[in-house]
Amino acid sequence: MGEYPVLAIVHSCCYMGMETHFVRVEVDVSPGLPCFNIVGLPNPAVRESTERVRSAIKNSGFDFPLRRITVNLAPADIRKEGALFDLPIAIGILIATKQLTSEKLEHVVTVGELSLDGSICPVPGILLMAANIAKSNSEKVFVVPKDNLEEASLISGIKVFGGHHLQEVIGYLQGKGDLQHQTGNLEKLRKKLFDNDEVDVGLDFSDIKGQKQAKRALEIAAAGGHNILLVGPPGTGKTMLAKRLPSILPPLTWDECLEVSKIYSLAGLLPKNNPIIFSRPFRSPHHTASPGSIIGGGKNPRPGEISLATHGVLFLDELPEFHRDVLEALRQPLEEKIVTITRTSGSFSYPANFILVGAMNPCP
């Protein structure tokens, strides 16, 4: 192989909290002993992309250079997590080795995890990234894994294309082929969800017989968005009542649907067959849950149960059994409807607008 004077620049993005940051993937291939280094504050999952990208390029029919490869993820002061940079790194290597030339890259943002055979795997947070890209620069073209296409197409004002294999994306960038393009049809999707009874999970408030006083209390809580504590002996229907509370809450508005879906997309919990959540969440963590799992946490904090219950119900069964620090940590989110998690790397805020339902047995 000859010299590679080309410095490849591919646009990508990542998320920190509920914010999206654009990332410039710079790839340099220079003479020297074969090595593959990634800089720019990557975490171990990003560093491991060297082996995934190497195998994906070879198994897709392209040549992998036996040179010194340096990948810089700029800006370097933002910590990069996850495998979503595999695809832009692979594209950058092919550009730097002159196996790919394209005039489209200036307006293209790519994310995706590569498997060893070159296929592109879905990544979390696509809905959040698509929304922020459309808000900041609607001229960008967003290339995502094919399995994330329906999710990303829910955002209007941005062109979204889905690729199943590295060869498909390279062919699209070279102008030799097209990627699957989909425009979100919200009314059709809403009709599909309701026709298939995917919103109604079968837990309806009308199923409850008797319990007039408890049902009246829940109706008042639902009407005013109040928190409620159910106290009674085991077997009196406390859990049954709490699970059916979402069925009498008002339907989610479009903005609320989008906000809930963004949180679930970020957490990797968005159902593959339903790219958007139309039903109100119901979360019921075990009483041994840690403060981080309830409030949210980690080096790059992820949403906890209180955020996953946004615009829905958080049910704490056996309330006195929860650790005291967990219950104390709920005070501020209950008051401000938002939770702010502070780390040395920065502060991250997540929505926490939920109805708290507690259940406990009476004191002996």
Short mmCIF file of N, CA and C in Angstrom, two decimals, residues 286-296 306 316 319-334 339:
data_model
loop_
_atom_site.label_atom_id
_atom_site.label_comp_id
_atom_site.label_asym_id
_atom_site.label_seq_id
_atom_site.Cartn_x
_atom_site.Cartn_y
_atom_site.Cartn_z
N HIS A 286 -38.00 -3.75 43.66
CA HIS A 286 -37.96 -4.55 44.88
C HIS A 286 -37.41 -3.71 46.02
N HIS A 287 -37.79 -4.09 47.25
CA HIS A 287 -37.39 -3.27 48.40
C HIS A 287 -35.90 -3.34 48.69
N THR A 288 -35.17 -4.25 48.05
CA THR A 288 -33.71 -4.30 48.24
C THR A 288 -32.96 -3.41 47.25
N ALA A 289 -33.69 -2.65 46.43
CA ALA A 289 -33.05 -1.81 45.41
C ALA A 289 -32.13 -0.77 46.06
N SER A 290 -31.03 -0.49 45.38
CA SER A 290 -30.05 0.47 45.88
C SER A 290 -30.47 1.89 45.54
N PRO A 291 -29.90 2.89 46.23
CA PRO A 291 -30.24 4.29 45.89
C PRO A 291 -29.94 4.63 44.43
N GLY A 292 -28.84 4.09 43.90
CA GLY A 292 -28.49 4.38 42.51
C GLY A 292 -29.50 3.84 41.52
N SER A 293 -30.08 2.67 41.80
CA SER A 293 -31.06 2.11 40.89
C SER A 293 -32.39 2.85 40.95
N ILE A 294 -32.70 3.44 42.09
CA ILE A 294 -33.95 4.18 42.24
C ILE A 294 -33.80 5.61 41.71
N ILE A 295 -32.75 6.29 42.12
CA ILE A 295 -32.56 7.70 41.75
C ILE A 295 -31.87 7.83 40.40
N GLY A 296 -30.99 6.89 40.08
CA GLY A 296 -30.14 6.98 38.89
C GLY A 296 -28.70 7.13 39.32
N ILE A 306 -37.20 6.31 39.27
CA ILE A 306 -38.06 7.49 39.36
C ILE A 306 -38.17 8.20 38.01
N LEU A 316 -44.00 1.46 45.50
CA LEU A 316 -43.05 0.92 46.46
C LEU A 316 -43.82 0.02 47.42
N LEU A 319 -43.16 -0.63 51.85
CA LEU A 319 -42.43 0.64 51.95
C LEU A 319 -41.43 0.69 53.11
N PRO A 320 -41.78 0.25 54.33
CA PRO A 320 -40.80 0.34 55.43
C PRO A 320 -39.56 -0.53 55.23
N GLU A 321 -39.63 -1.49 54.31
CA GLU A 321 -38.48 -2.37 54.08
C GLU A 321 -37.41 -1.72 53.21
N PHE A 322 -37.73 -0.62 52.53
CA PHE A 322 -36.74 0.06 51.70
C PHE A 322 -35.70 0.71 52.60
N HIS A 323 -34.47 0.78 52.12
CA HIS A 323 -33.40 1.41 52.89
C HIS A 323 -33.74 2.88 53.15
N ARG A 324 -33.32 3.35 54.29
CA ARG A 324 -33.66 4.71 54.67
C ARG A 324 -33.08 5.73 53.70
N ASP A 325 -31.85 5.51 53.20
CA ASP A 325 -31.25 6.48 52.28
C ASP A 325 -32.01 6.54 50.96
N VAL A 326 -32.68 5.42 50.59
CA VAL A 326 -33.50 5.44 49.38
C VAL A 326 -34.72 6.34 49.59
N LEU A 327 -35.39 6.19 50.71
CA LEU A 327 -36.58 6.99 51.00
C LEU A 327 -36.22 8.46 51.17
N GLU A 328 -35.08 8.73 51.81
CA GLU A 328 -34.65 10.12 52.00
C GLU A 328 -34.34 10.77 50.66
N ALA A 329 -33.79 9.99 49.72
CA ALA A 329 -33.41 10.54 48.42
C ALA A 329 -34.61 10.90 47.56
N LEU A 330 -35.79 10.39 47.92
CA LEU A 330 -36.99 10.68 47.14
C LEU A 330 -37.57 12.06 47.43
N ARG A 331 -37.14 12.70 48.50
CA ARG A 331 -37.77 13.96 48.92
C ARG A 331 -37.66 15.03 47.84
N GLN A 332 -36.45 15.31 47.39
CA GLN A 332 -36.26 16.40 46.44
C GLN A 332 -36.92 16.13 45.09
N PRO A 333 -36.76 14.92 44.49
CA PRO A 333 -37.46 14.66 43.22
C PRO A 333 -38.98 14.78 43.33
N LEU A 334 -39.55 14.36 44.47
CA LEU A 334 -41.00 14.47 44.64
C LEU A 334 -41.45 15.92 44.66
N VAL A 339 -34.76 15.22 38.84
CA VAL A 339 -33.66 14.75 39.67
C VAL A 339 -32.34 15.16 39.01
#
